[in-house]
């Protein structure tokens, strides 16, 4: 009896455990189903990303990006390019430089047996420096090198401005002393000497500021263009044409006459003495005959 009762109890407990487990599983599944899911709208009218467009945008932003006004930056560049035609490329770059308000400071052209070269320097307003460098690249076939350097002179510029302001204030005080307090000749001469020294320092500071302002306002770009040509051996001797020989003969004859005439002028005393002797001897011979 006890065994049967224990079996019944065990069965009842087992049924209860199975029922509780089933309820727990059903509740957990209902919980998952009740979790809200955000709706995502998919727009099929999207545009694909174009790398070239991104690059163009970046270039445009870079070209329009200007240096803050409180910074004083000196920009310079030197580059060497291979072109198809040196003279044509030089003309195109000059035209582009004038478009940006730039000017050519110097130009040196060299033509030899295997290469044509042209070196020139462009002074371009600093706001068009990057645009000018990008524009030059359109006319070239190959870039040997491009070197761009920047120099920050903000600290020196501000220091010069501060010193100049102080010197101008000192000058005003000396001028006030000269007008009101200088009575004796010694006082007047001493004050004028101080004014002369401070004026020289002011002019030096103003000149330096003007130089730095010009360097900042106009960037320097040095360009080397070259064009390769078919190598031709230099001849050992040149054959003269008939007309060149005639010209050389005329030139030589004229030169000989000039030399003879100048030589006669140099020895004119001897010529006169010779003529006098000739006429004297001729008269003596005529008398004897």
C-alpha positions as YAML, in Angstrom:
chain: A
units: angstrom
residues:
- id: 1
  name: UNK
  ca: [0.00, 0.00, 0.00]
- id: 2
  name: UNK
  ca: [2.75, 2.36, 0.91]
- id: 3
  name: UNK
  ca: [4.50, 1.65, -2.33]
- id: 4
  name: UNK
  ca: [1.37, 2.31, -4.35]
- id: 5
  name: UNK
  ca: [0.73, 5.54, -2.48]
- id: 6
  name: UNK
  ca: [4.30, 6.70, -3.11]
- id: 7
  name: UNK
  ca: [3.91, 5.95, -6.82]
- id: 8
  name: UNK
  ca: [0.68, 7.98, -6.97]
- id: 9
  name: UNK
  ca: [2.34, 10.89, -5.19]
- id: 10
  name: UNK
  ca: [5.31, 10.74, -7.56]
- id: 11
  name: UNK
  ca: [3.00, 10.71, -10.60]
- id: 12
  name: UNK
  ca: [1.02, 13.69, -9.29]
- id: 13
  name: UNK
  ca: [4.24, 15.65, -8.66]
- id: 14
  name: UNK
  ca: [5.55, 14.77, -12.09]
- id: 15
  name: UNK
  ca: [2.35, 15.96, -13.76]
- id: 16
  name: UNK
  ca: [2.46, 19.24, -11.84]
- id: 17
  name: UNK
  ca: [6.12, 19.84, -12.78]
- id: 18
  name: UNK
  ca: [5.40, 19.19, -16.48]
- id: 19
  name: UNK
  ca: [2.42, 21.56, -16.39]
- id: 20
  name: UNK
  ca: [4.43, 24.34, -14.70]
- id: 21
  name: UNK
  ca: [7.26, 23.93, -17.22]
- id: 22
  name: UNK
  ca: [4.79, 24.19, -20.11]
- id: 23
  name: UNK
  ca: [3.31, 27.40, -18.68]
- id: 24
  name: UNK
  ca: [6.77, 28.94, -18.25]
- id: 25
  name: UNK
  ca: [7.75, 28.14, -21.84]
- id: 26
  name: UNK
  ca: [4.53, 29.61, -23.20]
- id: 27
  name: UNK
  ca: [5.02, 32.83, -21.22]
- id: 28
  name: UNK
  ca: [8.59, 33.24, -22.40]
- id: 29
  name: UNK
  ca: [7.54, 32.78, -26.02]
- id: 30
  name: UNK
  ca: [4.77, 35.35, -25.58]
- id: 31
  name: UNK
  ca: [7.30, 37.81, -24.15]
- id: 32
  name: UNK
  ca: [9.52, 37.50, -27.18]
- id: 33
  name: UNK
  ca: [6.64, 38.03, -29.47]
- id: 34
  name: UNK
  ca: [5.56, 41.18, -27.65]
- id: 35
  name: UNK
  ca: [8.95, 42.92, -28.08]
- id: 36
  name: UNK
  ca: [8.28, 45.96, -30.33]
- id: 37
  name: UNK
  ca: [10.29, 46.17, -33.49]
- id: 38
  name: UNK
  ca: [10.92, 49.57, -35.08]
- id: 39
  name: UNK
  ca: [9.82, 49.87, -38.65]
- id: 40
  name: UNK
  ca: [12.54, 50.83, -41.11]
- id: 41
  name: UNK
  ca: [11.48, 52.50, -44.30]
- id: 42
  name: UNK
  ca: [13.61, 51.52, -47.25]
- id: 43
  name: UNK
  ca: [13.77, 54.10, -49.99]
- id: 44
  name: UNK
  ca: [14.62, 52.51, -53.29]
- id: 45
  name: UNK
  ca: [15.36, 55.88, -54.91]
- id: 46
  name: UNK
  ca: [18.83, 56.11, -53.41]
- id: 47
  name: UNK
  ca: [21.93, 57.32, -55.26]
- id: 48
  name: UNK
  ca: [25.15, 55.38, -55.35]
- id: 49
  name: UNK
  ca: [28.26, 56.98, -53.91]
- id: 50
  name: UNK
  ca: [30.60, 58.30, -56.58]
- id: 51
  name: UNK
  ca: [34.26, 58.47, -55.57]
- id: 52
  name: UNK
  ca: [35.04, 60.97, -58.31]
- id: 53
  name: UNK
  ca: [32.33, 63.32, -57.06]
- id: 54
  name: UNK
  ca: [33.71, 63.07, -53.53]
- id: 55
  name: UNK
  ca: [37.19, 63.89, -54.80]
- id: 56
  name: UNK
  ca: [35.87, 66.89, -56.72]
- id: 57
  name: UNK
  ca: [34.06, 68.14, -53.62]
- id: 58
  name: UNK
  ca: [37.19, 67.72, -51.51]
- id: 59
  name: UNK
  ca: [39.28, 69.61, -54.06]
- id: 60
  name: UNK
  ca: [36.74, 72.41, -54.20]
- id: 61
  name: UNK
  ca: [36.64, 72.67, -50.42]
- id: 62
  name: UNK
  ca: [40.43, 72.63, -50.25]
- id: 63
  name: UNK
  ca: [40.73, 75.38, -52.83]
- id: 64
  name: UNK
  ca: [38.20, 77.59, -51.05]
- id: 65
  name: UNK
  ca: [39.75, 76.95, -47.63]
- id: 66
  name: UNK
  ca: [41.57, 80.13, -46.72]
- id: 67
  name: UNK
  ca: [44.16, 80.79, -44.06]
- id: 68
  name: UNK
  ca: [42.79, 82.55, -40.95]
- id: 69
  name: UNK
  ca: [43.39, 86.28, -41.12]
- id: 70
  name: UNK
  ca: [45.39, 86.41, -37.88]
- id: 71
  name: UNK
  ca: [47.97, 83.96, -39.28]
- id: 72
  name: UNK
  ca: [50.83, 85.16, -41.47]
- id: 73
  name: UNK
  ca: [52.00, 82.31, -43.72]
- id: 74
  name: UNK
  ca: [54.61, 82.55, -46.47]
- id: 75
  name: UNK
  ca: [53.97, 79.95, -49.17]
- id: 76
  name: UNK
  ca: [56.48, 78.88, -51.81]
- id: 77
  name: UNK
  ca: [56.82, 76.04, -54.27]
- id: 78
  name: UNK
  ca: [59.28, 74.72, -56.84]
- id: 79
  name: UNK
  ca: [58.38, 72.12, -59.43]
- id: 80
  name: UNK
  ca: [59.75, 70.49, -62.56]
- id: 81
  name: UNK
  ca: [57.51, 69.28, -65.38]
- id: 82
  name: UNK
  ca: [57.94, 67.56, -68.73]
- id: 83
  name: UNK
  ca: [55.79, 69.08, -71.50]
- id: 84
  name: UNK
  ca: [55.20, 68.41, -75.15]
- id: 85
  name: UNK
  ca: [56.07, 71.93, -76.29]
- id: 86
  name: UNK
  ca: [57.95, 74.28, -73.95]
- id: 87
  name: UNK
  ca: [56.96, 77.51, -75.69]
- id: 88
  name: UNK
  ca: [53.30, 76.56, -75.93]
- id: 89
  name: UNK
  ca: [53.12, 75.39, -72.29]
- id: 90
  name: UNK
  ca: [54.89, 78.58, -71.13]
- id: 91
  name: UNK
  ca: [52.35, 80.71, -73.01]
- id: 92
  name: UNK
  ca: [49.44, 78.77, -71.48]
- id: 93
  name: UNK
  ca: [50.84, 79.06, -67.94]
- id: 94
  name: UNK
  ca: [51.47, 82.79, -68.42]
- id: 95
  name: UNK
  ca: [47.87, 83.27, -69.54]
- id: 96
  name: UNK
  ca: [46.64, 81.35, -66.49]
- id: 97
  name: UNK
  ca: [48.91, 83.40, -64.20]
- id: 98
  name: UNK
  ca: [47.51, 86.68, -65.51]
- id: 99
  name: UNK
  ca: [44.01, 85.32, -64.92]
- id: 100
  name: UNK
  ca: [44.83, 84.90, -61.22]
- id: 101
  name: UNK
  ca: [46.44, 88.33, -60.96]
- id: 102
  name: UNK
  ca: [49.98, 86.90, -60.89]
- id: 103
  name: UNK
  ca: [53.09, 88.06, -62.73]
- id: 104
  name: UNK
  ca: [56.37, 86.56, -64.01]
- id: 105
  name: UNK
  ca: [59.40, 87.85, -62.12]
- id: 106
  name: UNK
  ca: [62.13, 86.29, -64.26]
- id: 107
  name: UNK
  ca: [62.50, 83.87, -67.17]
- id: 108
  name: UNK
  ca: [65.45, 81.89, -68.55]
- id: 109
  name: UNK
  ca: [65.23, 79.81, -71.72]
- id: 110
  name: UNK
  ca: [67.86, 77.22, -72.68]
- id: 111
  name: UNK
  ca: [68.03, 75.23, -75.93]
- id: 112
  name: UNK
  ca: [70.67, 72.56, -76.54]
- id: 113
  name: UNK
  ca: [71.12, 69.44, -78.66]
- id: 114
  name: UNK
  ca: [68.90, 67.13, -76.60]
- id: 115
  name: UNK
  ca: [66.60, 69.29, -74.43]
- id: 116
  name: UNK
  ca: [64.71, 72.58, -74.36]
- id: 117
  name: UNK
  ca: [64.30, 74.11, -70.93]
- id: 118
  name: UNK
  ca: [62.50, 77.14, -69.57]
- id: 119
  name: UNK
  ca: [62.75, 78.31, -65.96]
- id: 120
  name: UNK
  ca: [60.58, 81.12, -64.63]
- id: 121
  name: UNK
  ca: [59.21, 82.38, -61.34]
- id: 122
  name: UNK
  ca: [55.57, 83.26, -60.73]
- id: 123
  name: UNK
  ca: [54.40, 85.67, -58.03]
- id: 124
  name: UNK
  ca: [50.76, 84.82, -57.30]
- id: 125
  name: UNK
  ca: [48.34, 86.19, -54.66]
- id: 126
  name: UNK
  ca: [48.33, 83.80, -51.71]
- id: 127
  name: UNK
  ca: [44.58, 83.08, -52.00]
- id: 128
  name: UNK
  ca: [45.15, 81.67, -55.51]
- id: 129
  name: UNK
  ca: [48.28, 79.64, -54.69]
- id: 130
  name: UNK
  ca: [46.59, 76.23, -54.61]
- id: 131
  name: UNK
  ca: [44.41, 77.02, -57.64]
- id: 132
  name: UNK
  ca: [47.49, 78.07, -59.62]
- id: 133
  name: UNK
  ca: [49.36, 74.86, -58.74]
- id: 134
  name: UNK
  ca: [46.35, 72.74, -59.76]
- id: 135
  name: UNK
  ca: [45.97, 74.67, -63.04]
- id: 136
  name: UNK
  ca: [49.62, 74.15, -64.02]
- id: 137
  name: UNK
  ca: [49.19, 70.39, -63.78]
- id: 138
  name: UNK
  ca: [46.69, 70.47, -66.67]
- id: 139
  name: UNK
  ca: [49.37, 71.50, -69.20]
- id: 140
  name: UNK
  ca: [52.10, 68.97, -68.30]
- id: 141
  name: UNK
  ca: [52.82, 65.41, -69.42]
- id: 142
  name: UNK
  ca: [54.90, 64.25, -66.47]
- id: 143
  name: UNK
  ca: [55.76, 65.66, -63.05]
- id: 144
  name: UNK
  ca: [59.37, 65.19, -61.99]
- id: 145
  name: UNK
  ca: [58.81, 66.75, -58.55]
- id: 146
  name: UNK
  ca: [56.69, 69.26, -56.68]
- id: 147
  name: UNK
  ca: [57.93, 70.79, -53.43]
- id: 148
  name: UNK
  ca: [55.66, 73.08, -51.41]
- id: 149
  name: UNK
  ca: [56.90, 74.82, -48.26]
- id: 150
  name: UNK
  ca: [55.17, 77.10, -45.77]
- id: 151
  name: UNK
  ca: [56.68, 79.38, -43.15]
- id: 152
  name: UNK
  ca: [54.67, 80.78, -40.25]
- id: 153
  name: UNK
  ca: [55.85, 84.32, -39.43]
- id: 154
  name: UNK
  ca: [52.88, 85.27, -37.25]
- id: 155
  name: UNK
  ca: [55.01, 85.62, -34.12]
- id: 156
  name: UNK
  ca: [57.58, 87.85, -35.83]
- id: 157
  name: UNK
  ca: [54.87, 89.96, -37.45]
- id: 158
  name: UNK
  ca: [52.98, 90.56, -34.19]
- id: 159
  name: UNK
  ca: [56.24, 91.33, -32.37]
- id: 160
  name: UNK
  ca: [57.18, 93.91, -35.02]
- id: 161
  name: UNK
  ca: [53.75, 95.53, -34.85]
- id: 162
  name: UNK
  ca: [53.95, 95.76, -31.05]
- id: 163
  name: UNK
  ca: [57.47, 97.23, -31.13]
- id: 164
  name: UNK
  ca: [56.46, 99.72, -33.81]
- id: 165
  name: UNK
  ca: [53.48, 100.88, -31.77]
- id: 166
  name: UNK
  ca: [55.69, 101.36, -28.72]
- id: 167
  name: UNK
  ca: [58.30, 103.29, -30.70]
- id: 168
  name: UNK
  ca: [55.64, 105.59, -32.14]
- id: 169
  name: UNK
  ca: [54.41, 106.35, -28.61]
- id: 170
  name: UNK
  ca: [57.97, 107.07, -27.47]
- id: 171
  name: UNK
  ca: [58.44, 109.36, -30.46]
- id: 172
  name: UNK
  ca: [55.32, 111.32, -29.50]
- id: 173
  name: UNK
  ca: [56.65, 111.76, -25.93]
- id: 174
  name: UNK
  ca: [60.00, 113.05, -27.22]
- id: 175
  name: UNK
  ca: [58.22, 115.47, -29.54]
- id: 176
  name: UNK
  ca: [56.15, 116.71, -26.59]
- id: 177
  name: UNK
  ca: [59.32, 117.18, -24.53]
- id: 178
  name: UNK
  ca: [60.94, 119.06, -27.41]
- id: 179
  name: UNK
  ca: [57.99, 121.45, -27.66]
- id: 180
  name: UNK
  ca: [57.35, 122.06, -23.95]
- id: 181
  name: UNK
  ca: [60.30, 121.14, -21.72]
- id: 182
  name: UNK
  ca: [63.43, 121.62, -23.83]
- id: 183
  name: UNK
  ca: [64.72, 125.10, -23.00]
- id: 184
  name: UNK
  ca: [68.47, 125.09, -23.29]
- id: 185
  name: UNK
  ca: [70.40, 124.31, -26.45]
- id: 186
  name: UNK
  ca: [71.81, 121.16, -24.84]
- id: 187
  name: UNK
  ca: [68.32, 119.88, -24.04]
- id: 188
  name: UNK
  ca: [67.11, 120.60, -27.57]
- id: 189
  name: UNK
  ca: [70.09, 118.84, -29.20]
- id: 190
  name: UNK
  ca: [69.79, 115.80, -26.89]
- id: 191
  name: UNK
  ca: [66.06, 115.46, -27.58]
- id: 192
  name: UNK
  ca: [66.54, 115.82, -31.34]
- id: 193
  name: UNK
  ca: [69.24, 113.13, -31.25]
- id: 194
  name: UNK
  ca: [66.86, 110.79, -29.43]
- id: 195
  name: UNK
  ca: [64.18, 111.58, -32.00]
- id: 196
  name: UNK
  ca: [66.58, 110.82, -34.86]
- id: 197
  name: UNK
  ca: [67.47, 107.41, -33.39]
- id: 198
  name: UNK
  ca: [63.86, 106.45, -32.69]
- id: 199
  name: UNK
  ca: [62.82, 107.61, -36.20]
- id: 200
  name: UNK
  ca: [65.47, 105.34, -37.76]
- id: 201
  name: UNK
  ca: [64.20, 102.40, -35.71]
- id: 202
  name: UNK
  ca: [60.61, 103.17, -36.74]
- id: 203
  name: UNK
  ca: [61.54, 103.28, -40.43]
- id: 204
  name: UNK
  ca: [63.45, 99.98, -40.12]
- id: 205
  name: UNK
  ca: [60.44, 98.29, -38.46]
- id: 206
  name: UNK
  ca: [58.05, 99.71, -41.07]
- id: 207
  name: UNK
  ca: [60.30, 98.46, -43.87]
- id: 208
  name: UNK
  ca: [60.47, 94.98, -42.36]
- id: 209
  name: UNK
  ca: [56.68, 94.89, -41.93]
- id: 210
  name: UNK
  ca: [56.19, 95.97, -45.52]
- id: 211
  name: UNK
  ca: [58.57, 93.24, -46.72]
- id: 212
  name: UNK
  ca: [56.82, 90.53, -44.68]
- id: 213
  name: UNK
  ca: [53.40, 91.74, -45.82]
- id: 214
  name: UNK
  ca: [54.49, 91.49, -49.45]
- id: 215
  name: UNK
  ca: [55.92, 87.99, -48.91]
- id: 216
  name: UNK
  ca: [52.67, 86.85, -47.31]
- id: 217
  name: UNK
  ca: [50.43, 88.53, -49.90]
- id: 218
  name: UNK
  ca: [52.28, 87.04, -52.90]
- id: 219
  name: UNK
  ca: [53.41, 83.42, -52.92]
- id: 220
  name: UNK
  ca: [56.38, 82.29, -55.02]
- id: 221
  name: UNK
  ca: [56.20, 79.42, -57.53]
- id: 222
  name: UNK
  ca: [59.35, 78.46, -59.41]
- id: 223
  name: UNK
  ca: [58.63, 76.37, -62.50]
- id: 224
  name: UNK
  ca: [61.06, 74.30, -64.59]
- id: 225
  name: UNK
  ca: [59.62, 73.15, -67.92]
- id: 226
  name: UNK
  ca: [61.56, 70.90, -70.27]
- id: 227
  name: UNK
  ca: [60.95, 69.27, -73.61]
- id: 228
  name: UNK
  ca: [63.03, 66.37, -74.93]
- id: 229
  name: UNK
  ca: [64.15, 66.56, -78.57]
- id: 230
  name: UNK
  ca: [65.82, 64.11, -80.91]
- id: 231
  name: UNK
  ca: [69.56, 64.19, -80.31]
- id: 232
  name: UNK
  ca: [71.68, 65.54, -83.17]
- id: 233
  name: UNK
  ca: [75.43, 65.35, -83.18]
- id: 234
  name: UNK
  ca: [77.19, 68.67, -83.41]
- id: 235
  name: UNK
  ca: [79.07, 68.87, -86.76]
- id: 236
  name: UNK
  ca: [82.85, 69.17, -86.65]
- id: 237
  name: UNK
  ca: [82.94, 71.72, -89.47]
- id: 238
  name: UNK
  ca: [80.42, 73.96, -91.19]
- id: 239
  name: UNK
  ca: [80.35, 74.33, -95.01]
- id: 240
  name: UNK
  ca: [79.98, 77.93, -96.03]
- id: 241
  name: UNK
  ca: [77.53, 78.81, -98.77]
- id: 242
  name: UNK
  ca: [78.34, 80.99, -101.78]
- id: 243
  name: UNK
  ca: [76.45, 83.99, -100.39]
- id: 244
  name: UNK
  ca: [78.10, 83.67, -97.01]
- id: 245
  name: UNK
  ca: [81.52, 83.69, -98.74]
- id: 246
  name: UNK
  ca: [80.55, 86.87, -100.66]
- id: 247
  name: UNK
  ca: [79.42, 88.55, -97.45]
- id: 248
  name: UNK
  ca: [82.63, 87.51, -95.74]
- id: 249
  name: UNK
  ca: [84.72, 88.89, -98.66]
- id: 250
  name: UNK
  ca: [82.92, 92.24, -98.60]
- id: 251
  name: UNK
  ca: [83.31, 92.45, -94.85]
- id: 252
  name: UNK
  ca: [87.01, 91.60, -95.07]
- id: 253
  name: UNK
  ca: [87.64, 94.21, -97.84]
- id: 254
  name: UNK
  ca: [85.86, 96.92, -95.89]
- id: 255
  name: UNK
  ca: [87.80, 96.00, -92.79]
- id: 256
  name: UNK
  ca: [91.07, 96.15, -94.72]
- id: 257
  name: UNK
  ca: [90.24, 99.68, -96.01]
- id: 258
  name: UNK
  ca: [89.37, 100.82, -92.49]
- id: 259
  name: UNK
  ca: [92.63, 99.42, -91.15]
- id: 260
  name: UNK
  ca: [94.66, 101.04, -93.96]
- id: 261
  name: UNK
  ca: [93.00, 104.43, -93.48]
- id: 262
  name: UNK
  ca: [93.49, 104.36, -89.72]
- id: 263
  name: UNK
  ca: [97.11, 103.29, -90.21]
- id: 264
  name: UNK
  ca: [97.77, 106.23, -92.52]
- id: 265
  name: UNK
  ca: [96.24, 108.59, -89.95]
- id: 266
  name: UNK
  ca: [98.54, 107.19, -87.28]
- id: 267
  name: UNK
  ca: [101.68, 107.86, -89.41]
- id: 268
  name: UNK
  ca: [100.56, 111.16, -90.97]
- id: 269
  name: UNK
  ca: [103.79, 112.97, -89.97]
- id: 270
  name: UNK
  ca: [105.86, 110.40, -91.88]
- id: 271
  name: UNK
  ca: [103.53, 110.67, -94.87]
- id: 272
  name: UNK
  ca: [103.96, 114.46, -95.00]
- id: 273
  name: UNK
  ca: [107.74, 114.21, -94.64]
- id: 274
  name: UNK
  ca: [107.84, 111.58, -97.41]
- id: 275
  name: UNK
  ca: [105.80, 113.77, -99.75]
- id: 276
  name: UNK
  ca: [108.02, 116.77, -99.08]
- id: 277
  name: UNK
  ca: [111.14, 114.73, -99.81]
- id: 278
  name: UNK
  ca: [109.58, 113.37, -102.99]
- id: 279
  name: UNK
  ca: [108.78, 116.83, -104.35]
- id: 280
  name: UNK
  ca: [112.22, 118.21, -103.31]
- id: 281
  name: UNK
  ca: [114.10, 115.39, -105.07]
- id: 282
  name: UNK
  ca: [111.87, 115.76, -108.14]
- id: 283
  name: UNK
  ca: [112.64, 119.52, -108.38]
- id: 284
  name: UNK
  ca: [116.39, 118.92, -108.10]
- id: 285
  name: UNK
  ca: [116.26, 116.37, -110.84]
- id: 286
  name: UNK
  ca: [114.26, 118.71, -113.06]
- id: 287
  name: UNK
  ca: [116.83, 121.54, -112.59]
- id: 288
  name: UNK
  ca: [119.74, 119.31, -113.45]
- id: 289
  name: UNK
  ca: [118.01, 118.14, -116.56]
...
